[in-house]
Tab-separated table of C-alpha atoms in Angstrom:
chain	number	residue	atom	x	y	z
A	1	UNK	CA	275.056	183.337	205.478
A	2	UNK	CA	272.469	183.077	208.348
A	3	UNK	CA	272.133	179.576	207.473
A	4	UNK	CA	275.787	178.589	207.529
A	5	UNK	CA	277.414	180.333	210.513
A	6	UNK	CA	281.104	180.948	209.009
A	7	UNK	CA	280.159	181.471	205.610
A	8	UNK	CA	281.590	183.824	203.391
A	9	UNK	CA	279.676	185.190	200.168
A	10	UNK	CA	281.866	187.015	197.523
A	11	UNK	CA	279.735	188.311	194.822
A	12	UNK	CA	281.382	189.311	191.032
A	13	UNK	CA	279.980	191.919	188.762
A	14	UNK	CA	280.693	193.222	185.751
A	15	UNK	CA	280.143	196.185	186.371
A	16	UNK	CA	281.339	198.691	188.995
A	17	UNK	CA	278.101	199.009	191.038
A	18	UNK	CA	275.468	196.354	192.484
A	19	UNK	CA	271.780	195.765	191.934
A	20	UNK	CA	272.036	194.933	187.844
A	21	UNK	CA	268.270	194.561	187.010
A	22	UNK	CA	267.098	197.018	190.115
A	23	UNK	CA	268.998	199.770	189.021
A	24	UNK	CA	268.965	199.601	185.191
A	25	UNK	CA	265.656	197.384	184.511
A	26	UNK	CA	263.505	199.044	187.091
A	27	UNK	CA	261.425	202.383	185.621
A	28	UNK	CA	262.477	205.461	187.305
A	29	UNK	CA	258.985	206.168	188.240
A	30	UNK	CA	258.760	203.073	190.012
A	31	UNK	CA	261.001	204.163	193.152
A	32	UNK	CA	258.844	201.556	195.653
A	33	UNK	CA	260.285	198.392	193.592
A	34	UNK	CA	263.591	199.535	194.381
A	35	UNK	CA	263.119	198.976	197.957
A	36	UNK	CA	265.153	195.404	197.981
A	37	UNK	CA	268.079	196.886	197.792
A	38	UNK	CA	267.661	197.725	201.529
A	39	UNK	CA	267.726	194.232	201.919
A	40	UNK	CA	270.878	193.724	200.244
A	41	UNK	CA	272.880	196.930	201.837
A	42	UNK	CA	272.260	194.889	205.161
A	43	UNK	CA	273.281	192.023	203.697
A	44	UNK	CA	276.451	193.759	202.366
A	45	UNK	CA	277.661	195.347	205.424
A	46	UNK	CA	278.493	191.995	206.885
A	47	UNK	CA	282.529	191.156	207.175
A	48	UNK	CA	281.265	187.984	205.636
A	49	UNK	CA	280.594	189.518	202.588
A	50	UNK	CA	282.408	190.793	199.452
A	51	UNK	CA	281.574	192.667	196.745
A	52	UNK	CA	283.734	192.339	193.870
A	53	UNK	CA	282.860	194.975	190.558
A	54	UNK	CA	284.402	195.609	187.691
A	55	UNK	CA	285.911	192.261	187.310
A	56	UNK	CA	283.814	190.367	184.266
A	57	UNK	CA	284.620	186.961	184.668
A	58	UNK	CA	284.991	184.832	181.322
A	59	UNK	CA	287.167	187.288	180.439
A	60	UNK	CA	288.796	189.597	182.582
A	61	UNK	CA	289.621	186.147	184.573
A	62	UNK	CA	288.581	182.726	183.445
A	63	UNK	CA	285.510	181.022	185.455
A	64	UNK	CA	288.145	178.070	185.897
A	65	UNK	CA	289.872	180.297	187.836
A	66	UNK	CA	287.293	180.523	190.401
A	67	UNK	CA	287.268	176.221	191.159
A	68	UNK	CA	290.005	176.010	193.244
A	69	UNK	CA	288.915	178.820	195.831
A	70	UNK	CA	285.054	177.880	196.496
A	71	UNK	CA	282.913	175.112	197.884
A	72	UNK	CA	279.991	176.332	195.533
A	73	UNK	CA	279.435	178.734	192.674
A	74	UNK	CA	276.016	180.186	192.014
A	75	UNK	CA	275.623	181.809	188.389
A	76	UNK	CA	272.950	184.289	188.939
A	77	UNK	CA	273.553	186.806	185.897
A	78	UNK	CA	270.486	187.907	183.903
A	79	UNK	CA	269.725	188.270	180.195
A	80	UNK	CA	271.932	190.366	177.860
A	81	UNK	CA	270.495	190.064	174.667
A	82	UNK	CA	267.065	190.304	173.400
A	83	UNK	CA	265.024	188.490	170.548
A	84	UNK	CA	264.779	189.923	167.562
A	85	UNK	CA	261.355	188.969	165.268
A	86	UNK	CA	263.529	188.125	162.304
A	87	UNK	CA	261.147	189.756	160.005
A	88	UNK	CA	262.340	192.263	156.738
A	89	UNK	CA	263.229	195.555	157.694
A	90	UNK	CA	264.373	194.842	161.082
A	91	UNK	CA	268.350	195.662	160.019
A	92	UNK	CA	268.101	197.997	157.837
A	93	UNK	CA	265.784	200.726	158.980
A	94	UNK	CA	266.463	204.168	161.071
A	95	UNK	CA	264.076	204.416	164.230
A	96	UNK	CA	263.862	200.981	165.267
A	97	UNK	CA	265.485	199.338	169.318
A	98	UNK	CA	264.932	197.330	171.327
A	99	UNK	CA	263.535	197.982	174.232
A	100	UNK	CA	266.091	196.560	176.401
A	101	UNK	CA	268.176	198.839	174.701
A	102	UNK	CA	266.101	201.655	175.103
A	103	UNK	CA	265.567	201.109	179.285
A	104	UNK	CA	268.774	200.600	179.818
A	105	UNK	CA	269.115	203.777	177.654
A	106	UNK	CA	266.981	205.986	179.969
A	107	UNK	CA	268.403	204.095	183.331
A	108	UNK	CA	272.136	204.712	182.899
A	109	UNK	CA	273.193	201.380	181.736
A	110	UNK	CA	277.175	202.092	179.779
A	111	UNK	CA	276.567	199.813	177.678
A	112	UNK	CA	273.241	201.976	175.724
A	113	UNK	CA	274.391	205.456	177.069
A	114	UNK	CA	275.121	206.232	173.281
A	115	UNK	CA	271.928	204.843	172.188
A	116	UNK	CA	270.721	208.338	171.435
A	117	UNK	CA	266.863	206.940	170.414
A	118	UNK	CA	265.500	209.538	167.610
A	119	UNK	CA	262.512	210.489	169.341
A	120	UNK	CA	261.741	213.627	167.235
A	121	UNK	CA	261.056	211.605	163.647
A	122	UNK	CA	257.616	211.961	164.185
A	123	UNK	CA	254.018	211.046	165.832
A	124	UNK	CA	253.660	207.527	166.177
A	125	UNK	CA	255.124	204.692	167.885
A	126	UNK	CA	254.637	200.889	167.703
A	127	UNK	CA	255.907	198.563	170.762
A	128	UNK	CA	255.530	194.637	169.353
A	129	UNK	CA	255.084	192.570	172.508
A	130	UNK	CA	252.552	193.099	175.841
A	131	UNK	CA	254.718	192.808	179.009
A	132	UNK	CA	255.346	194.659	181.752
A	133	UNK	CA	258.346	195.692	180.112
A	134	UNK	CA	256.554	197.320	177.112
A	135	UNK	CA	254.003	199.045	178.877
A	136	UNK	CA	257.143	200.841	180.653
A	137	UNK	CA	258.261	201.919	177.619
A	138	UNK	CA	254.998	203.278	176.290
A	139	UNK	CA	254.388	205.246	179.463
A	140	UNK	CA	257.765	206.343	179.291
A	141	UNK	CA	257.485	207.853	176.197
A	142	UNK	CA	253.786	209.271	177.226
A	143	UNK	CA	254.182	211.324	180.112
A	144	UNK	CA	254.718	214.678	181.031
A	145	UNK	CA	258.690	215.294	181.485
A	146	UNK	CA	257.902	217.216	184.209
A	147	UNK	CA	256.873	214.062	185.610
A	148	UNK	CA	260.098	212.064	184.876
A	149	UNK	CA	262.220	215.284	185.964
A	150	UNK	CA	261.666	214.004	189.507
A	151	UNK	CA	262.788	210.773	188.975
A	152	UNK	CA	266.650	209.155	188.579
A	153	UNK	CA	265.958	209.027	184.675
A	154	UNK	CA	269.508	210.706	183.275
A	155	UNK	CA	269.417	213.671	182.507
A	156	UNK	CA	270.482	212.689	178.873
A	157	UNK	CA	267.082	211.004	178.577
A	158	UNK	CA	265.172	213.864	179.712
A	159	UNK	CA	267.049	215.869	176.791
A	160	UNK	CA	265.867	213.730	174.311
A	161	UNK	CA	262.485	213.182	175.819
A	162	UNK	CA	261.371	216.648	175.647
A	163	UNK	CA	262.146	216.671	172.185
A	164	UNK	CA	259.913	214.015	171.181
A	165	UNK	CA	257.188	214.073	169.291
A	166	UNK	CA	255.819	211.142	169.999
A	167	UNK	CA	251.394	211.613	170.364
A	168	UNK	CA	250.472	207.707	169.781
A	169	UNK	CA	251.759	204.499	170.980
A	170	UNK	CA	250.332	201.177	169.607
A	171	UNK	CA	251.422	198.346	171.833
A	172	UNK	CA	250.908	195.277	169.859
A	173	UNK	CA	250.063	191.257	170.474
A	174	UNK	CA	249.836	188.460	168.021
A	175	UNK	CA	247.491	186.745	170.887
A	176	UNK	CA	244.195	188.366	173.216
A	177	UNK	CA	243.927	190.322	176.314
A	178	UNK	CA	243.780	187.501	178.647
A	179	UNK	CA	247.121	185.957	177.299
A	180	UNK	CA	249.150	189.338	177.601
A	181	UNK	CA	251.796	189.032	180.303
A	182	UNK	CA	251.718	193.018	181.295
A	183	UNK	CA	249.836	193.018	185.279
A	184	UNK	CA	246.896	194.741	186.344
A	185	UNK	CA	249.339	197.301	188.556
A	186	UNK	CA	251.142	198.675	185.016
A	187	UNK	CA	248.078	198.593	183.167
A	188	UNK	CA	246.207	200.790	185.905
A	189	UNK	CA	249.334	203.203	185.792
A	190	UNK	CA	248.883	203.616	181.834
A	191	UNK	CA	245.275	204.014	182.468
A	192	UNK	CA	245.477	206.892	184.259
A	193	UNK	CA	248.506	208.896	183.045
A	194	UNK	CA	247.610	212.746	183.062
A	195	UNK	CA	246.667	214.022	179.578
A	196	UNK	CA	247.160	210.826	177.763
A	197	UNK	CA	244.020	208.799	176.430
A	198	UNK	CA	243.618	204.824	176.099
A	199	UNK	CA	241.601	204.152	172.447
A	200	UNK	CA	238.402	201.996	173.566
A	201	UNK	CA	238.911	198.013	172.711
A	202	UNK	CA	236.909	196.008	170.447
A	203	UNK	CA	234.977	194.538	173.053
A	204	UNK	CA	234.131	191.396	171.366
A	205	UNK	CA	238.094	190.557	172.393
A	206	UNK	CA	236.846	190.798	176.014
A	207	UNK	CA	234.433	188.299	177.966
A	208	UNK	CA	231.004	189.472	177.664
A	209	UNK	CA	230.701	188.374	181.800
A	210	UNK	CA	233.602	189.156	183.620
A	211	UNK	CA	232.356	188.157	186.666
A	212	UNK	CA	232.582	183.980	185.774
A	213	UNK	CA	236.391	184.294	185.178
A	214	UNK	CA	239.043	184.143	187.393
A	215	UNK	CA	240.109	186.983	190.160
A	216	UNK	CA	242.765	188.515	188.323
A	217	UNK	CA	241.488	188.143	184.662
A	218	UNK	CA	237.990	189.548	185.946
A	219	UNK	CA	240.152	192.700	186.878
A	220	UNK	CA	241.999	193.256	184.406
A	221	UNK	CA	239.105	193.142	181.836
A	222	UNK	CA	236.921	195.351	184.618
A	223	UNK	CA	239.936	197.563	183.727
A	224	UNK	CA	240.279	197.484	179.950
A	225	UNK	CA	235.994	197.802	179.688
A	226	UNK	CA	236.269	200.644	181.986
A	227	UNK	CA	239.492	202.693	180.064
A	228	UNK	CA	241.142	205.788	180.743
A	229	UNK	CA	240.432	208.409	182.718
A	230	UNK	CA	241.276	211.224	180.035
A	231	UNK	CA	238.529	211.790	177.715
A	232	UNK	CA	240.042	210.826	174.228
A	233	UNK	CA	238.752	213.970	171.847
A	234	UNK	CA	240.810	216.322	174.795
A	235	UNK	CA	244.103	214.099	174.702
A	236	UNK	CA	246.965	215.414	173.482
A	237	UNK	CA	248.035	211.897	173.540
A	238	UNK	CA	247.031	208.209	173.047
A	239	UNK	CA	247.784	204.480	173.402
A	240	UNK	CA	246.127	201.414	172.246
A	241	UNK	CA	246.524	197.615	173.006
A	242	UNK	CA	246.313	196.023	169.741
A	243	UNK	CA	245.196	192.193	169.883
A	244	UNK	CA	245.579	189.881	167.317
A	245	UNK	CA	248.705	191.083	165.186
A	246	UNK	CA	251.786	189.032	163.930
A	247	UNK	CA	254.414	191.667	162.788
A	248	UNK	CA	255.756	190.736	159.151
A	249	UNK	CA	257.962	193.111	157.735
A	250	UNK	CA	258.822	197.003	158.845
A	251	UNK	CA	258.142	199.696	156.031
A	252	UNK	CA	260.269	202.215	154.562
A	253	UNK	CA	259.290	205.049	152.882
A	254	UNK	CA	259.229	205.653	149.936
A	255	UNK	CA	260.976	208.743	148.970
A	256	UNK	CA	263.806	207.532	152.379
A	257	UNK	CA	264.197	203.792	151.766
A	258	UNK	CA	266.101	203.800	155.520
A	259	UNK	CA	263.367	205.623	157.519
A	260	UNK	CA	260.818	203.710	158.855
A	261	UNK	CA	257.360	204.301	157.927
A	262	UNK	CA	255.310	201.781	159.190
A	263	UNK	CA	254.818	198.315	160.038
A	264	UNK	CA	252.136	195.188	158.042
A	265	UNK	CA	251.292	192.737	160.045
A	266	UNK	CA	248.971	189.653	159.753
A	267	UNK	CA	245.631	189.328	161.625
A	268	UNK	CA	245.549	185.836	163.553
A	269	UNK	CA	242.514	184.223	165.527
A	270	UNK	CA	242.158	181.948	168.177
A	271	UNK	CA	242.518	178.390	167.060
A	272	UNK	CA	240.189	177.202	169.859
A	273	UNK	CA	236.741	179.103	171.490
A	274	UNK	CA	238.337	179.398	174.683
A	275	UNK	CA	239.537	183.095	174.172
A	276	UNK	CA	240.273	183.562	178.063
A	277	UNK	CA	242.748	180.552	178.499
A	278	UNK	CA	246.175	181.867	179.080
A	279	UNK	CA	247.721	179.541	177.160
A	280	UNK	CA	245.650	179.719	173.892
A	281	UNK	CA	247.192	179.764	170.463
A	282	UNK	CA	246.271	181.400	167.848
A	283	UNK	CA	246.726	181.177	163.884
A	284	UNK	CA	247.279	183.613	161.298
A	285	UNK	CA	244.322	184.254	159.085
A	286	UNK	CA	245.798	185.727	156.051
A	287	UNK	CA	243.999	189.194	156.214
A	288	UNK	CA	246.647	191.999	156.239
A	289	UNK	CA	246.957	195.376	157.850
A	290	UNK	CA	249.566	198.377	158.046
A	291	UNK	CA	249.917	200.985	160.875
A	292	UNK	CA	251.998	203.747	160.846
A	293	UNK	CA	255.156	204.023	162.590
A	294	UNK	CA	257.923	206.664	162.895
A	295	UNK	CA	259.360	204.886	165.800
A	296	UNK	CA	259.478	200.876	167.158
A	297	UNK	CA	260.479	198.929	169.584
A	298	UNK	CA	260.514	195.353	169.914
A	299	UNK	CA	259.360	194.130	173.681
A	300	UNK	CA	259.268	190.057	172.898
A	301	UNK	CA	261.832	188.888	175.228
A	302	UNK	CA	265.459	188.397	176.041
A	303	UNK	CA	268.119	186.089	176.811
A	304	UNK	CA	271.235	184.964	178.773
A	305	UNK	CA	274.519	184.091	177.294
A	306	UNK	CA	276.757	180.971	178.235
A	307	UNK	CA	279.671	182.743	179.663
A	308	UNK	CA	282.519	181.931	178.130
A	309	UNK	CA	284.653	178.547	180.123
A	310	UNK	CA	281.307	176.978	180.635
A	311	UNK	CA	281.632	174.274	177.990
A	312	UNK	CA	285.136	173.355	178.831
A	313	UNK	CA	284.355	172.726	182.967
A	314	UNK	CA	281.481	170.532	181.587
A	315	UNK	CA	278.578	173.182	182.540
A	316	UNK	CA	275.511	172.852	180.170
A	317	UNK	CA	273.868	175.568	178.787
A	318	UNK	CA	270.515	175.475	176.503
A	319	UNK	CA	271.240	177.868	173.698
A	320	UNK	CA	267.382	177.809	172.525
A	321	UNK	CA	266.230	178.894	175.939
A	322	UNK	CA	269.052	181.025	177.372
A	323	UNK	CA	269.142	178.984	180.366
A	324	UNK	CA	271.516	176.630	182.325
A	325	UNK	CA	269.555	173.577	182.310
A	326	UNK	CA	268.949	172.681	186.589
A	327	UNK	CA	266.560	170.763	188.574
A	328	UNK	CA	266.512	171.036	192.504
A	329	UNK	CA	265.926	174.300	193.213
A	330	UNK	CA	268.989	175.610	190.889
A	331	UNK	CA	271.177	172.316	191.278
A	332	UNK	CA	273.058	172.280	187.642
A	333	UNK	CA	272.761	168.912	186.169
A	334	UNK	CA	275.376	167.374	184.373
A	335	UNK	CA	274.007	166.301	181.409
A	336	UNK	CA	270.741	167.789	179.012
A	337	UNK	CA	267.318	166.588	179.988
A	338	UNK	CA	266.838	164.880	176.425
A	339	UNK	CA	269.543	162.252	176.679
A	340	UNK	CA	269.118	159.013	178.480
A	341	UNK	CA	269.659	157.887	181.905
A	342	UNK	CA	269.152	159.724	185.647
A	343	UNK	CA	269.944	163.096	186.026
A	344	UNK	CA	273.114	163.395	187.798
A	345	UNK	CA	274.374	167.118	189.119
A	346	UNK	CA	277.149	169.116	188.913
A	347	UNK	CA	279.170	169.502	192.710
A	348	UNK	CA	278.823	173.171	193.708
A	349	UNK	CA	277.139	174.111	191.121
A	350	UNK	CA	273.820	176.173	191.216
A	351	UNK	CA	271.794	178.745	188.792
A	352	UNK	CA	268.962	181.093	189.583
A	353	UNK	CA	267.339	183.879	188.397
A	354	UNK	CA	266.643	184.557	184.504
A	355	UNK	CA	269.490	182.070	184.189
A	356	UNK	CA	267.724	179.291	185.475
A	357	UNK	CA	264.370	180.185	184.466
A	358	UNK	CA	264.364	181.939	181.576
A	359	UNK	CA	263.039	186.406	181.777
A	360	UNK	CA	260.096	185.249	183.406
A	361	UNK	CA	258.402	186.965	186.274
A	362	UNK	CA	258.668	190.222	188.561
A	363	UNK	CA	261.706	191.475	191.076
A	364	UNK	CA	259.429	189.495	193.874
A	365	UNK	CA	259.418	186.328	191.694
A	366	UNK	CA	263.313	186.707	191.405
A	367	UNK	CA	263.984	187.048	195.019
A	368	UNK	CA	262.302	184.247	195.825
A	369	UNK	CA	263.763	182.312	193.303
A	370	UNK	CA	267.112	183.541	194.657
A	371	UNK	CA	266.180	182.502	198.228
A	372	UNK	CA	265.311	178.907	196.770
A	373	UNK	CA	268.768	178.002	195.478
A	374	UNK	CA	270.822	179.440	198.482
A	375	UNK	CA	268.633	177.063	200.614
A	376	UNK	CA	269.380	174.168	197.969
A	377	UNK	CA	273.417	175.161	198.837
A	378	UNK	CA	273.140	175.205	202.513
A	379	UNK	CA	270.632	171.922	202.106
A	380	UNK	CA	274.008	169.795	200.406
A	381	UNK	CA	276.461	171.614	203.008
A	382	UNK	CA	274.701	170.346	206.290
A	383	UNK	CA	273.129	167.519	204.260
A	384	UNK	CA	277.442	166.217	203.835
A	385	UNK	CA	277.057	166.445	200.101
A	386	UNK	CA	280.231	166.736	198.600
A	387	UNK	CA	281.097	169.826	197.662
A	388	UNK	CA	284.504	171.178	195.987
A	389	UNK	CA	287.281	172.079	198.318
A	390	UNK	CA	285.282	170.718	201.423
A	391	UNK	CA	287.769	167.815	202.496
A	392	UNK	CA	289.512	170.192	205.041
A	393	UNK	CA	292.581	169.819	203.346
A	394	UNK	CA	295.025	173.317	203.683
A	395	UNK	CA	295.460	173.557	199.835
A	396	UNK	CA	292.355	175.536	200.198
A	397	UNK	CA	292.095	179.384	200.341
A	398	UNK	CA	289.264	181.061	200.823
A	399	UNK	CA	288.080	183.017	197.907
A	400	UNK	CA	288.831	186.337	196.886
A	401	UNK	CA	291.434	187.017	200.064
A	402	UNK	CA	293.778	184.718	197.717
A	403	UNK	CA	292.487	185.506	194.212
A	404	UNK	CA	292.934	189.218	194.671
A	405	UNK	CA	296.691	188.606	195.107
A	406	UNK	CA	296.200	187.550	191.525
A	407	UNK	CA	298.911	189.927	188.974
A	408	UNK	CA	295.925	189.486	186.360
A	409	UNK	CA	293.265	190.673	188.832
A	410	UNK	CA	295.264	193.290	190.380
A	411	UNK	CA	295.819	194.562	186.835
A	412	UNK	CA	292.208	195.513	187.006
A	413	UNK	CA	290.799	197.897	188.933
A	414	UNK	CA	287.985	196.373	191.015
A	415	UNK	CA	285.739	198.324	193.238
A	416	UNK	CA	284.524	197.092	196.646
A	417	UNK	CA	281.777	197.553	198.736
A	418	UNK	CA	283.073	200.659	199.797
A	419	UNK	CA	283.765	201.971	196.515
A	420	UNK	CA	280.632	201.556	195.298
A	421	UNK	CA	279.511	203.469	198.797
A	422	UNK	CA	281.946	206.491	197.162
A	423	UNK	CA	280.156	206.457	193.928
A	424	UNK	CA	276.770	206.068	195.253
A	425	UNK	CA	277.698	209.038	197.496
A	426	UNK	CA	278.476	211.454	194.749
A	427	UNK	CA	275.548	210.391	192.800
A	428	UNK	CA	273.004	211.284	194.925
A	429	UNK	CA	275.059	214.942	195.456
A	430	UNK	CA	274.905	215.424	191.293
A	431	UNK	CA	270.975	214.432	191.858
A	432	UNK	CA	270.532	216.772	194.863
A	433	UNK	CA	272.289	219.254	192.377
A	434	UNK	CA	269.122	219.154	189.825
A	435	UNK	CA	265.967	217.902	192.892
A	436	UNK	CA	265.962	214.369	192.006
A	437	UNK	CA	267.389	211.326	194.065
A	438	UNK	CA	270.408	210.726	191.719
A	439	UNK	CA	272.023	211.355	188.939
A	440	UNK	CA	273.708	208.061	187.734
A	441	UNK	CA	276.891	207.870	185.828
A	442	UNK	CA	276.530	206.385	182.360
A	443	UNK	CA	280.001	205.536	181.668
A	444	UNK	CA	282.617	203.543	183.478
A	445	UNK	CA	285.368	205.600	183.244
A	446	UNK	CA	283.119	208.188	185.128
A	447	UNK	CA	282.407	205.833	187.841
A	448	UNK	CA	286.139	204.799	188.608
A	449	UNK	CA	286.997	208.213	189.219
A	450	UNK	CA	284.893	208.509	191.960
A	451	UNK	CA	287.241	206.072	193.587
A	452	UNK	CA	289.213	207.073	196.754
């Protein structure tokens, strides 16, 4: 918009309010990285720009729908499913999510407001994976409610969360320390959570010099030699980074074949001596080892979906990687990378985010991303590139002003810019209710009622 003076952005959710990962990916104790929305609220109040939730497209209208009414559509939806470790157990056994499942649990998100996490089965929790996202989890099941009583966490979370029981949280790896993908910033956080320990490492996992590596790996194993600030004999409660793991199979008991019990894995080792490059493999070693586990959660990743009408308009998408295969700063190509000849691109069509990319990176890296491929758009308008519905003819409307005259989209009941103002409205006056910020809705019928 401030690159191309008359254009007009119309933006499509799914769901009835804005901000997708921000508002239902973000931890509620991490208010500061929710500052971007700012950003976007300016960016919203402009005439140029429409806000269209509530209206899942794929299904509640076909994408080819859209084609006729746009010079360029960017597909900048995230990841809806996670990966699963395909290991026994994984199906059948009570006290096992995923963590997507469970953040978007604790942030509101309809579709896991049911999830209803048994938290009270018992002591011990296992988190399989060592991102940012997993750490979140563990220190969301760690702290003081108190704590989290301040925050926007529903107030159905907080219910269940002062019932747990949870006292220990083993967040487990199959590689090292210096190959985890969690940041210095949420490992600090665990680190020095009131009343909850960090067991010591094995400190043969660490470099015996920190000083010869690089900046950020020196830091983060100044951190992990240093460890917690809570004494560990005078902790009510714990967590440990466990290196070197490769989860095989989740354990029932034995007198509740459905109740999890605990988890064997497989020890691996390095398969080179460079233990501090980031991209080391490792290989299992055939030595075996159980931990106990009331609870788990696997933290190894997720992945987008092809929406559906992709395949039929000729839009690729890579199944393996969850992504819409681009080059060019989000430019779709027409073809996959692996057959023959140039790469040739798709008119008006453009990806970014955890779409293009894969779930790679922080709400910084995704912004930028973002800002990448709207230059790449505004690069083929000035650059003459043609682009759909750009030969001036009058057979061309402009956007949703004509495809809200739609009788399938009027059917629906979208919510604009201003409707979303009306819900955000009364959720901060439920929040102010109970002294926190908000207090989201968790269902969608909730949220439409809202509506003037």
């Amino acid at each position: 918009m401030s690159r191309i003076e008359y254009a007009v952005v119309d933006m499509y959710e799914k769901l009835p309010v804005p901000y997708g990962l921000v508002r239902f990916g973000v931890a509620p104790d991490h208010p500061e990285v929710k500052n971007c929305q700012d950003k976007f609220t300016e960016v919203a109040s402009s005439p140029r720009f429409n806000f269209i939730g509530n209206l899942d497209i794929g299904n509640d209208i076909p994408l080819a729908a859209l084609l006729p009414h746009y010079n360029a559509i960017l597909f900048a939806y995230g990841a809806s499913q996670d990966r699963r470790l395909g290991i026994p157990g994984e199906n059948q056994l009570e006290g096992i999510y995923s963590a997507r499942g469970f953040v978007g649990w604790y942030n509101g998100l309809p579709e896991y407001a049911d999830l209803s996490p048994k938290l009270d089965l018992g002591e011990e929790a296992i988190i399989i994976g060592q991102g940012n996202v997993a750490l979140d989890v563990a220190r969301i099941l760690l702290s003081d409610i108190n704590r989290l009583r301040r925050t926007d966490i529903t107030e159905r979370a907080l219910a269940s969360l002062s019932r747990s029981k949870v006292k220990r949280v083993r967040i487990v790896g199959r590689r090292g320390p210096l190959q985890a993908s969690f940041t210095i910033k949420e490992i600090r956080e665990l680190l020095t959570l009131e009343g909850v320990a960090f067991q010591p490492l094995d400190r043969s996992l660490l470099s015996p010099d920190p000083t010869k590596l690089p900046r950020v790996q020196k830091r983060l194993t100044q951190l992990l030699l240093k460890g917690s600030t809570t004494a560990t004999p005078a902790a009510p409660k714990s967590w440990s980074l466990n290196f070197l793991h490769s989860p095989t199979s989740f354990v029932g008991w034995a007198q509740d074949s459905k109740r999890l019990a605990a988890m064997d894995f497989v020890k691996t080792a390095f398969q080179s001596q460079d233990h501090a490059d980031p991209e080391a493999k490792v290989r299992p070693t055939g030595e075996t080892s159980t931990m106990p586990a009331a609870l788990a959660f696997r933290s190894i990743g997720y992945k987008s979906e092809a929406l559906p009408g992709m395949q039929q308009l000729g839009i690729p998408f890579d199944e393996s990687t969850g992504t819409i295969p681009n080059a060019s700063n989000g430019r779709i190509i027409a073809s996959s990378p692996a057959e023959e000849g140039p790469l040739t691109y798709i008119p008006g069509m453009y990806c970014t985010g955890w779409v293009k990319n894969g779930p790679t990176g922080v709400i910084a890296t995704t912004m930028e991303d973002a800002f990448a491929s709207s230059e790449a758009i505004a690069e083929d308008w000035e650059g003459g590139i043609s682009l759909p519905n750009s030969d001036g003819s009058e057979s061309f409307k402009r956007g949703w002003d004509i495809l809200q005259t739609d009788p399938v989209i009027r059917s629906r009941q979208t919510v604009s810019w201003e409707g979303w103002q009306a819900i955000d409205k009364e959720e901060r006056r439920r929040g102010q209710v109970k002294g926190k910020e908000r207090e989201k809705f968790t269902s969608i019928p909730e949220m439409l009622k809202v509506l003037p």
